[in-house]
Amino acid sequence: MPNRGFTLIEVVITSAVVACGVAAVASMFSLAVRADIANRQAAVAAALLYDKMEQFRST
């Protein structure tokens, strides 16, 4: 009768691989959130600068 199921070492190795994948995805998500915040701040700064330039032009 052939063996059915998984051995403990197979389960441990698979769990480690999945954990590494989850950690990588979490790291990339964190990086994306930080990049989004920086881009939003740059957009606000550009809009404020544009408004200030328009004020100087009108005076």
XYZ file of C-alpha atoms in Angstrom:
59
model
C 0.000 0.000 0.000
C 1.537 3.335 -1.025
C 2.098 6.061 1.534
C -0.574 8.715 1.569
C -0.333 12.164 3.093
C 2.612 14.387 3.891
C 5.567 13.895 6.171
C 6.366 16.383 8.902
C 9.434 17.706 7.061
C 7.348 18.404 3.947
C 4.851 20.358 6.018
C 7.618 22.331 7.766
C 9.369 23.192 4.485
C 6.099 24.200 2.830
C 5.188 26.358 5.816
C 8.580 28.080 5.652
C 8.205 28.789 1.931
C 4.696 30.187 2.430
C 5.881 32.311 5.370
C 8.688 33.770 3.227
C 6.178 34.589 0.502
C 3.817 36.287 2.940
C 6.702 38.290 4.414
C 7.756 39.436 0.937
C 4.221 40.526 0.051
C 3.880 42.413 3.346
C 7.191 44.165 2.725
C 6.157 45.202 -0.780
C 2.807 46.461 0.526
C 4.589 48.600 3.115
C 6.897 49.993 0.432
C 3.938 50.807 -1.818
C 2.128 52.641 0.988
C 5.220 54.748 1.735
C 5.668 55.565 -1.953
C 2.009 56.581 -2.213
C 2.363 58.940 0.751
C 5.476 60.523 -0.768
C 3.736 60.977 -4.120
C 0.710 62.593 -2.489
C 2.965 64.999 -0.598
C 4.801 65.889 -3.808
C 1.491 66.534 -5.593
C 0.295 68.811 -2.788
C 3.609 70.678 -2.814
C 3.395 71.153 -6.586
C -0.173 72.454 -6.327
C 0.770 74.906 -3.580
C 3.768 76.096 -5.584
C 1.609 76.584 -8.666
C -0.908 78.630 -6.647
C 1.865 80.792 -5.207
C 3.333 81.372 -8.685
C -0.092 82.476 -9.918
C -0.325 84.931 -7.015
C 3.031 86.449 -7.973
C 2.018 86.693 -11.625
C -1.217 88.495 -10.807
C 0.490 91.184 -8.712
